[in-house]
Coordinates of C-alpha atoms in Angstrom, one line a residue:
Chain Q
M1 CA 181.3 57.4 216.8
C2 CA 178.9 55.8 214.2
A3 CA 178.7 59.1 212.4
V4 CA 182.4 59.4 212.2
I5 CA 182.8 55.9 210.8
G6 CA 180.0 56.6 208.4
C7 CA 181.8 59.7 207.2
Y8 CA 185.0 57.7 206.3
L9 CA 182.9 54.9 204.8
R10 CA 181.3 57.4 202.5
I11 CA 184.7 58.9 201.5
T12 CA 185.8 55.3 200.6
L13 CA 182.7 54.8 198.5
A14 CA 183.2 58.2 196.9
G15 CA 186.8 57.2 196.0
F16 CA 185.5 54.0 194.3
H17 CA 182.8 55.9 192.5
R18 CA 185.1 58.7 191.4
F19 CA 187.3 56.3 189.5
S20 CA 184.5 54.1 188.1
T21 CA 183.3 57.2 186.2
Y22 CA 186.2 57.0 183.7
R23 CA 185.4 53.9 181.8
Q24 CA 187.5 54.9 178.7
A25 CA 190.5 55.4 181.0
V26 CA 190.0 51.8 182.4
V27 CA 190.1 50.4 178.9
A28 CA 193.0 52.5 177.8
G29 CA 195.0 51.7 181.0
T30 CA 194.3 48.0 180.6
A31 CA 195.4 48.0 177.0
T32 CA 198.6 49.7 177.9
N33 CA 199.3 47.2 180.8
I34 CA 198.6 44.3 178.4
V35 CA 201.1 45.6 175.8
F36 CA 203.8 46.2 178.4
G37 CA 203.0 42.8 179.9
L38 CA 203.5 41.1 176.5
I39 CA 206.9 42.9 176.0
K40 CA 208.0 41.7 179.5
V41 CA 206.8 38.1 178.8
G42 CA 208.9 38.2 175.6
I43 CA 212.1 39.4 177.3
L44 CA 211.8 37.1 180.4
T45 CA 210.9 34.1 178.2
A46 CA 214.1 34.8 176.3
V47 CA 216.0 34.7 179.6
Y48 CA 214.8 31.2 180.3
V49 CA 215.5 30.1 176.7
A50 CA 219.1 31.3 177.3
R51 CA 219.3 29.4 180.6
D52 CA 217.8 26.2 179.3
G53 CA 214.9 26.7 181.7
A54 CA 217.0 26.9 184.9
P55 CA 215.0 28.8 187.6
I56 CA 216.3 32.0 189.3
G57 CA 215.7 32.3 193.0
G58 CA 212.5 30.1 193.0
Y59 CA 211.2 31.7 189.8
D60 CA 210.9 29.3 186.8
L61 CA 209.3 30.3 183.5
T62 CA 205.7 29.7 184.6
T63 CA 206.2 31.6 187.9
T64 CA 207.8 34.5 186.0
I65 CA 204.9 34.8 183.5
T66 CA 202.5 34.6 186.4
Y67 CA 204.6 37.4 188.1
V68 CA 204.2 39.5 184.9
W69 CA 200.4 39.4 184.8
L70 CA 200.0 39.8 188.6
G71 CA 202.3 42.8 188.5
Q72 CA 200.6 44.4 185.5
G73 CA 197.2 43.9 187.3
L74 CA 198.5 45.1 190.8
L75 CA 199.8 48.3 189.1
G76 CA 196.2 49.5 188.8
V77 CA 195.6 48.7 192.4
V78 CA 198.7 49.9 194.2
D79 CA 199.2 53.1 192.0
F80 CA 202.8 54.0 192.2
W81 CA 202.3 57.3 190.4
G82 CA 199.2 58.8 191.9
D83 CA 198.2 62.4 191.2
D84 CA 199.6 65.7 192.3
E85 CA 196.4 66.8 194.1
L86 CA 197.7 67.1 197.7
A87 CA 201.0 68.6 196.7
E88 CA 199.2 71.2 194.5
R89 CA 196.8 72.1 197.3
I90 CA 199.7 72.5 199.7
R91 CA 201.5 74.8 197.3
S92 CA 198.4 76.9 196.6
G93 CA 197.4 77.1 200.2
D94 CA 194.0 75.4 199.6
V95 CA 195.1 72.7 202.1
V96 CA 194.1 75.0 204.9
V97 CA 190.5 74.2 204.0
D98 CA 191.2 70.5 204.2
L99 CA 192.9 70.9 207.5
S100 CA 190.0 72.8 209.0
R101 CA 187.4 70.1 208.3
P102 CA 186.3 67.9 211.2
W103 CA 188.2 64.9 210.1
N104 CA 191.7 63.5 210.3
L105 CA 193.2 64.5 206.9
Q106 CA 195.5 61.4 206.7
A107 CA 192.6 59.0 207.4
A108 CA 190.3 60.8 205.0
L109 CA 192.8 60.7 202.1
L110 CA 193.6 57.1 202.9
C111 CA 189.9 56.2 202.7
G112 CA 189.6 57.9 199.3
D113 CA 192.7 55.9 198.1
L114 CA 191.3 52.6 199.5
G115 CA 188.1 53.3 197.4
R116 CA 190.3 53.8 194.4
A117 CA 192.2 50.7 195.1
G118 CA 189.0 48.7 195.5
F119 CA 187.9 49.8 192.1
G120 CA 191.3 49.0 190.7
L121 CA 191.0 45.5 192.1
V122 CA 187.8 44.9 190.2
A123 CA 188.4 46.8 187.0
R124 CA 192.2 46.5 186.5
F125 CA 193.5 43.5 188.5
I126 CA 190.9 40.8 187.8
P127 CA 190.8 41.3 184.0
Q128 CA 194.7 41.1 183.8
L129 CA 194.7 38.0 186.0
A130 CA 192.0 36.4 183.8
L131 CA 194.0 37.2 180.7
G132 CA 197.2 35.8 182.1
A133 CA 195.5 32.6 183.3
L134 CA 193.6 32.1 180.1
F135 CA 196.3 32.6 177.5
F136 CA 199.6 31.9 179.2
P137 CA 201.1 29.2 181.4
F138 CA 199.9 30.2 184.9
R139 CA 200.8 29.2 188.4
W140 CA 197.7 29.0 190.6
P141 CA 198.3 28.9 194.4
G142 CA 198.8 25.3 195.6
D143 CA 197.1 26.0 198.9
P144 CA 194.1 28.2 198.0
W145 CA 192.5 28.4 201.5
V146 CA 195.7 29.9 202.9
V147 CA 197.1 31.8 199.9
W148 CA 194.1 33.7 198.7
P149 CA 193.3 35.4 202.1
A150 CA 197.0 36.0 202.6
F151 CA 197.3 37.6 199.1
L152 CA 194.3 39.9 199.9
I153 CA 196.0 41.0 203.2
S154 CA 199.3 41.4 201.4
T155 CA 197.7 43.5 198.6
A156 CA 195.9 45.7 201.2
C157 CA 199.3 46.2 202.9
A158 CA 200.8 47.1 199.5
V159 CA 198.2 49.8 199.0
L160 CA 198.7 51.2 202.5
V161 CA 202.5 51.4 202.0
S162 CA 202.1 53.0 198.6
F163 CA 199.6 55.5 199.9
H164 CA 201.8 56.5 202.9
I165 CA 204.9 57.0 200.8
R166 CA 203.0 59.2 198.4
F167 CA 201.4 61.0 201.4
L168 CA 204.8 61.7 202.9
L169 CA 206.3 62.9 199.6
H170 CA 203.4 65.3 199.1
L171 CA 203.8 66.6 202.6
T172 CA 207.3 67.7 201.8
S173 CA 205.6 70.5 199.8
F174 CA 205.1 72.3 203.1
W175 CA 208.9 72.7 203.3
L176 CA 210.0 72.5 199.6
L177 CA 207.1 74.4 198.0
D178 CA 207.8 72.7 194.7
S179 CA 208.0 69.0 195.5
R180 CA 207.5 67.8 191.9
G181 CA 211.2 66.9 191.5
V182 CA 211.1 64.6 194.6
I183 CA 207.8 63.1 193.5
N184 CA 209.0 62.4 190.0
L185 CA 212.2 60.9 191.3
Y186 CA 210.1 58.5 193.4
R187 CA 207.7 57.7 190.5
I188 CA 210.7 56.4 188.5
V189 CA 212.8 54.7 191.0
G190 CA 210.0 53.3 193.1
A191 CA 208.4 51.0 190.6
T192 CA 211.7 49.4 189.5
L193 CA 212.8 48.9 193.1
A194 CA 209.4 47.3 193.9
G195 CA 210.1 44.7 191.3
L196 CA 208.0 46.0 188.4
E197 CA 210.4 45.6 185.5
V198 CA 212.3 42.5 186.6
P199 CA 211.5 40.2 189.6
L200 CA 213.6 41.2 192.6
S201 CA 214.9 37.6 192.8
Y202 CA 216.8 38.3 189.6
F203 CA 218.7 41.2 191.3
P204 CA 222.3 40.7 192.4
D205 CA 222.4 39.3 196.0
W206 CA 223.8 42.5 197.5
A207 CA 220.9 44.5 196.0
Q208 CA 218.3 42.1 197.3
A209 CA 220.0 42.3 200.8
V210 CA 219.7 46.1 200.7
L211 CA 216.1 46.2 199.4
V212 CA 214.9 44.1 202.3
F213 CA 215.5 47.1 204.5
T214 CA 213.4 49.4 202.3
P215 CA 209.6 49.6 201.9
F216 CA 209.8 49.1 198.1
P217 CA 209.3 45.3 197.9
A218 CA 206.3 45.6 200.1
M219 CA 204.4 47.4 197.3
L220 CA 204.6 44.8 194.6
Q221 CA 207.1 41.9 195.0
D222 CA 205.7 40.9 198.4
P223 CA 202.1 40.3 197.3
I224 CA 203.3 38.5 194.2
N225 CA 205.6 36.3 196.2
V226 CA 202.7 35.5 198.5
F227 CA 200.6 34.4 195.5
V228 CA 203.3 32.3 193.8
Q229 CA 204.5 31.0 197.2
V230 CA 208.1 32.0 196.9
G231 CA 209.8 32.8 200.3
S232 CA 208.4 32.6 203.8
L233 CA 204.7 33.7 204.1
P234 CA 204.9 34.9 207.7
L235 CA 208.1 36.8 207.1
T236 CA 206.7 38.5 204.0
L237 CA 203.6 39.7 205.8
A238 CA 205.6 40.8 208.8
H239 CA 207.9 42.9 206.5
Q240 CA 204.8 44.6 205.0
L241 CA 203.0 45.2 208.3
L242 CA 206.2 46.6 209.8
W243 CA 206.4 49.2 207.0
V244 CA 202.7 50.0 207.2
A245 CA 203.1 50.8 210.9
L246 CA 206.4 52.8 210.4
L247 CA 205.1 54.8 207.5
A248 CA 201.7 55.6 209.0
A249 CA 203.4 56.8 212.2
A250 CA 205.8 58.9 210.1
G251 CA 202.9 60.4 208.1
R252 CA 201.2 61.3 211.4
L253 CA 204.3 63.0 212.8
L254 CA 205.1 64.9 209.6
L255 CA 201.5 66.1 209.3
D256 CA 201.5 67.3 212.9
G257 CA 204.7 69.1 212.3
A258 CA 203.4 70.7 209.1
V259 CA 200.2 71.9 210.8
R260 CA 202.1 73.6 213.5
K261 CA 204.0 75.4 210.7
V262 CA 201.0 76.6 208.7
V263 CA 200.1 80.3 209.0
V264 CA 196.7 81.3 207.7
Q265 CA 196.9 84.8 206.4
G266 CA 193.7 86.7 206.1
G267 CA 190.5 85.0 205.1
Chain N
M1 CA 212.0 81.4 158.4
A2 CA 210.3 84.1 160.5
D3 CA 208.1 81.4 161.9
L4 CA 211.2 79.5 163.1
S5 CA 212.5 82.4 165.1
V6 CA 209.0 82.6 166.8
Y7 CA 209.2 78.9 167.8
A8 CA 212.8 79.4 169.1
R9 CA 211.7 82.4 171.2
L10 CA 208.7 80.5 172.6
A11 CA 211.0 77.5 173.6
R12 CA 213.6 79.9 175.1
A13 CA 210.9 81.5 177.2
Q14 CA 209.8 78.1 178.5
V15 CA 213.4 77.2 179.4
R16 CA 214.0 80.5 181.2
G17 CA 210.9 79.8 183.3
Q18 CA 212.1 76.2 184.1
L19 CA 215.5 77.4 185.1
S20 CA 214.1 79.8 187.7
Y21 CA 213.5 76.8 190.0
R22 CA 217.0 75.5 189.9
G23 CA 216.7 72.8 192.6
S24 CA 213.6 71.4 191.1
F25 CA 215.0 71.6 187.6
A26 CA 218.2 69.7 188.6
M27 CA 216.0 67.1 190.3
N28 CA 213.8 66.8 187.2
I29 CA 216.8 66.2 184.9
L30 CA 218.1 63.6 187.3
A31 CA 214.6 62.0 187.3
Q32 CA 214.6 61.8 183.5
A33 CA 218.2 60.4 183.4
L34 CA 217.2 57.8 186.0
A35 CA 214.0 56.9 184.0
Q36 CA 216.2 56.0 181.1
A37 CA 218.7 54.3 183.4
S38 CA 216.0 52.1 184.9
D39 CA 215.7 50.3 181.6
L40 CA 219.5 50.0 181.6
A41 CA 219.3 48.5 185.1
A42 CA 216.9 45.9 183.9
I43 CA 219.3 44.9 181.1
L44 CA 222.2 44.7 183.5
I45 CA 220.2 42.6 185.9
V46 CA 219.1 40.2 183.2
F47 CA 222.6 39.9 181.9
G48 CA 223.7 39.0 185.4
R49 CA 221.8 35.8 184.8
V50 CA 222.4 35.0 181.1
A51 CA 225.2 35.4 178.7
S52 CA 223.1 36.2 175.6
L53 CA 219.5 37.2 174.9
G54 CA 217.7 36.2 171.7
G55 CA 221.1 35.4 170.1
F56 CA 222.8 38.7 171.1
D57 CA 225.5 39.3 173.7
F58 CA 225.7 42.0 176.3
H59 CA 227.4 44.5 174.1
A60 CA 225.0 44.1 171.2
V61 CA 222.0 44.6 173.5
L62 CA 223.7 47.7 175.1
L63 CA 224.2 49.1 171.6
L64 CA 220.5 48.6 170.9
Y65 CA 219.5 50.2 174.2
A66 CA 221.8 53.2 173.5
L67 CA 220.5 53.8 170.0
S68 CA 216.9 53.3 171.0
G69 CA 217.4 55.6 174.0
M70 CA 219.1 58.4 172.0
S71 CA 216.2 58.2 169.4
F72 CA 213.5 58.2 172.0
G73 CA 215.2 60.9 174.1
L74 CA 215.7 63.3 171.2
A75 CA 212.1 62.7 170.0
D76 CA 210.7 63.2 173.6
L77 CA 212.8 66.4 173.9
S78 CA 211.6 68.0 170.7
V79 CA 208.0 66.8 170.3
G80 CA 207.1 65.2 173.6
S81 CA 205.0 68.1 174.7
I82 CA 202.3 66.9 172.2
E83 CA 201.3 64.7 175.1
R84 CA 199.5 67.7 176.4
L85 CA 197.1 67.6 173.5
P86 CA 194.3 65.7 175.3
T87 CA 194.2 68.5 177.9
Y88 CA 194.1 71.2 175.2
I89 CA 191.2 69.4 173.5
R90 CA 189.3 68.8 176.7
T91 CA 189.6 72.3 178.0
G92 CA 188.9 73.9 174.6
S93 CA 192.2 75.7 174.4
F94 CA 193.1 73.9 171.1
D95 CA 190.8 76.6 169.6
V96 CA 193.4 79.2 170.4
V97 CA 196.1 77.1 168.7
L98 CA 193.9 77.1 165.5
M99 CA 193.4 80.8 165.6
R100 CA 197.1 81.7 165.5
P101 CA 198.8 82.2 162.1
L102 CA 201.3 79.4 162.9
A103 CA 201.4 75.7 162.1
T104 CA 199.4 73.8 164.7
L105 CA 201.9 71.0 165.2
F106 CA 204.9 73.2 165.8
Q107 CA 202.9 75.4 168.2
L108 CA 202.2 72.2 170.3
F109 CA 205.9 71.2 170.1
V110 CA 207.0 74.4 171.8
S111 CA 204.0 75.1 173.9
D112 CA 205.4 73.0 176.8
F113 CA 209.0 72.6 175.8
Q114 CA 210.7 70.8 178.7
L115 CA 214.5 71.0 178.8
R116 CA 214.6 68.4 181.6
R117 CA 213.9 65.7 179.0
I118 CA 217.5 66.0 177.9
G119 CA 218.2 63.8 181.0
R120 CA 217.2 60.8 178.9
V121 CA 219.5 61.7 176.1
I122 CA 222.4 62.1 178.6
T123 CA 222.0 58.5 179.9
A124 CA 221.7 57.0 176.4
L125 CA 224.7 59.0 175.1
G126 CA 226.8 57.9 178.0
T127 CA 225.9 54.3 177.3
L128 CA 226.6 54.8 173.6
V129 CA 230.1 56.2 174.3
Y130 CA 230.8 53.2 176.6
V131 CA 229.6 50.6 174.1
L132 CA 231.6 52.1 171.2
S133 CA 234.8 52.4 173.2
T134 CA 234.6 48.8 174.4
S135 CA 233.4 46.8 171.4
D136 CA 235.5 46.1 168.3
I137 CA 233.5 47.5 165.4
H138 CA 235.2 47.5 162.0
W139 CA 234.8 51.1 161.2
S140 CA 234.3 52.4 157.7
P141 CA 233.2 55.9 156.5
A142 CA 229.8 54.4 155.7
K143 CA 229.4 53.0 159.2
V144 CA 230.3 56.4 160.7
L145 CA 227.6 57.9 158.6
L146 CA 225.1 55.3 159.7
L147 CA 226.0 55.9 163.3
V148 CA 225.3 59.6 163.0
L149 CA 222.1 59.0 160.9
T150 CA 220.6 56.3 163.2
P151 CA 219.7 58.5 166.2
L152 CA 218.3 61.2 163.9
A153 CA 216.3 58.8 161.9
G154 CA 215.2 57.0 165.1
A155 CA 214.2 60.3 166.6
T156 CA 212.1 61.1 163.5
I157 CA 210.4 57.7 163.7
F158 CA 209.6 58.2 167.4
G159 CA 208.5 61.8 166.8
S160 CA 206.1 60.5 164.1
I161 CA 204.8 57.9 166.5
F162 CA 204.2 60.6 169.1
V163 CA 202.2 62.7 166.6
A164 CA 200.3 59.8 165.1
A165 CA 199.4 58.2 168.4
N166 CA 198.3 61.5 170.0
S167 CA 196.2 62.3 166.9
V168 CA 193.8 59.7 168.3
S169 CA 192.9 62.2 171.0
F170 CA 190.7 64.0 168.5
W171 CA 188.4 61.0 168.5
F172 CA 188.9 59.5 172.1
V173 CA 189.3 61.9 175.0
D174 CA 191.4 59.5 177.1
A175 CA 193.8 58.5 174.4
R176 CA 197.0 59.5 176.3
E177 CA 197.5 56.1 177.9
L178 CA 196.8 54.3 174.6
A179 CA 199.4 56.5 173.0
N180 CA 201.9 55.3 175.7
T181 CA 201.6 51.7 174.3
V182 CA 203.4 52.8 171.1
T183 CA 205.6 55.6 172.4
Y184 CA 207.0 54.3 175.7
G185 CA 206.1 50.7 174.8
G186 CA 208.1 51.2 171.6
S187 CA 211.0 52.6 173.4
Y188 CA 211.0 49.6 175.8
L189 CA 210.7 47.1 173.0
T190 CA 213.4 48.6 170.7
S191 CA 216.0 48.3 173.5
Y192 CA 215.9 44.6 173.0
P193 CA 216.6 42.4 169.9
I194 CA 213.4 42.0 167.9
T195 CA 214.1 38.2 167.9
V196 CA 213.0 38.2 171.6
F197 CA 209.4 39.0 170.7
S198 CA 207.0 36.9 168.7
G199 CA 203.7 36.9 166.9
W200 CA 201.6 40.0 166.4
L201 CA 203.6 42.0 169.0
R202 CA 206.6 41.7 166.7
T203 CA 204.6 42.6 163.7
L204 CA 202.8 45.5 165.4
L205 CA 205.6 47.2 167.2
G206 CA 208.5 46.1 165.0
Y207 CA 207.1 46.7 161.5
I208 CA 203.7 48.4 161.4
V209 CA 205.0 50.9 164.0
P210 CA 208.5 50.5 162.5
G211 CA 210.4 50.0 165.8
A212 CA 212.8 47.4 164.2
F213 CA 214.3 50.2 162.1
V214 CA 215.1 52.4 165.1
A215 CA 217.9 50.3 166.5
Y216 CA 217.8 46.7 165.5
Y217 CA 218.7 46.8 161.8
P218 CA 221.2 49.7 162.1
A219 CA 222.9 47.8 165.0
L220 CA 223.2 44.6 162.9
T221 CA 224.9 46.6 160.1
L222 CA 227.2 48.3 162.5
L223 CA 228.2 45.1 164.2
D224 CA 228.4 43.0 161.0
H225 CA 226.0 40.7 162.8
A226 CA 223.9 38.3 160.7
D227 CA 220.2 38.7 161.3
P228 CA 218.8 35.6 162.9
L229 CA 215.5 36.4 161.1
G230 CA 217.3 36.4 157.7
A231 CA 217.3 40.0 156.6
P232 CA 220.3 41.1 154.5
T233 CA 222.9 43.4 156.1
W234 CA 222.0 46.4 154.0
F235 CA 218.6 46.5 155.9
G236 CA 220.2 49.0 158.3
W237 CA 220.2 51.5 155.5
L238 CA 216.4 51.2 155.1
D239 CA 216.3 53.6 158.0
A240 CA 216.1 56.7 155.9
P241 CA 213.2 55.6 153.5
V242 CA 211.3 54.2 156.5
T243 CA 211.7 57.4 158.3
V244 CA 210.4 59.5 155.4
L245 CA 207.4 57.2 155.1
T246 CA 206.6 57.3 158.8
A247 CA 206.8 61.0 158.9
L248 CA 204.5 61.3 155.9
V249 CA 201.9 59.0 157.4
A250 CA 202.0 60.9 160.7
G251 CA 201.7 64.2 158.9
L252 CA 198.7 63.0 156.9
L253 CA 197.0 61.5 160.0
W254 CA 197.5 64.8 161.9
R255 CA 195.9 66.8 159.1
T256 CA 192.9 64.5 158.9
A257 CA 192.6 64.7 162.7
V258 CA 192.7 68.5 162.9
R259 CA 190.1 68.8 160.1
H260 CA 187.9 66.4 162.2
Y261 CA 188.2 68.7 165.2
R262 CA 185.0 70.5 166.1
G263 CA 185.8 72.1 169.5
T264 CA 184.1 71.4 172.8
G265 CA 181.5 74.0 172.2
S266 CA 182.7 76.3 174.9

């Protein structure tokens, strides 16, 4: 049992280590996030100027600017876009090697992704948060002993939801062979529906009502709402945990179905 | 001239390959169209909450978005494959590009020509048609010329930005994301009135990278809208000289960068 846990722990550490190797990429990614963040701050500030500062769904100007920097930082943790590795290995057939190893493929990939997210938290999230807090009006949590732990849990859930959606999309390669179209579609729609471009509270009421029934807000808007204390904390976390459970179960079922379908030809 | 037909044949071969996976190709076009539409959605959502932004109403901002989208989409379609440059440099295959008796830049443009990128143009063109049919612009022959010229000039500006920004890959291996700040970032910024942005961001992405000339100034001229920043109305016509200047700078930067290239030693 200990050996098994040790194995997954090492995969997690390897995931952390793998991404910490590319220092230049961290700098480039952070610079990109900052410029996009500044553009967003400009646009959303103009919104409040036009409204004489009237808040929208619990978001005033300070909350919105805090939302921008939290979102830009979480982007490096949650990773909406991911890589094509698993889909490519399924297409080429290399996935058979992964499936024959003495591990649970879903858990192993998840551990690698958690390692990546951990590195993202240190190298991508914290610098963006510091930048936002130093140079812009910033809304710190009013109740730090509750909000910070809740935010960490909420962020972990966001990573889990994001991982499982990507995992499910990649698994479609078993049936579609070329799943790049589906994956690209998700990459584009996913981030917007998660609240990356504009806070979801700005969306028309009908759109907000529909989005509650999707996993998208769980990846970005939910952790941000926990941090800026908009909406009910227990409901937000419940929404996220529900989607983690549903998507993990779906991933398990789909992987089992795919494994039954795989035929290894020759060797 | 003979060179041109080679490029055309290379691009055609790419397209034939892409069309062989019809389902995936359709999905990819849709994805590109939606990528462009997601910026449109943001504008629609924002205007659900305000009547004007930075001194411009909904129709004016839609016109900015459409002109910027057309420009970026056309540039992405024709020269966007230069984004693969970092991979070529890292793997050493840029050596092969240098060996061939064709211009390096144009080889890169057609090396990974992706017809799916037309999806962006489709969304922007649709928006442009809608804006022009619903807003009352006082048309004159000069304005029609400006309307035709603007996406072409804008595409050249964005194309130059693509080339200039990716030239940095010759010095930094991981420059692709940095290039995104001025390419995609530029596309994002030029969809909104430049008055919305302030400080060095406005200077950097509006004037040094001449994003303000992609859509903002031409749109002001088309709409007979006075510039809140005080520029005269003929500023929209500065498009053409700015375009030539940008292309020259990008070309020079590219030449310097290629001369600097030493290979990966493979």
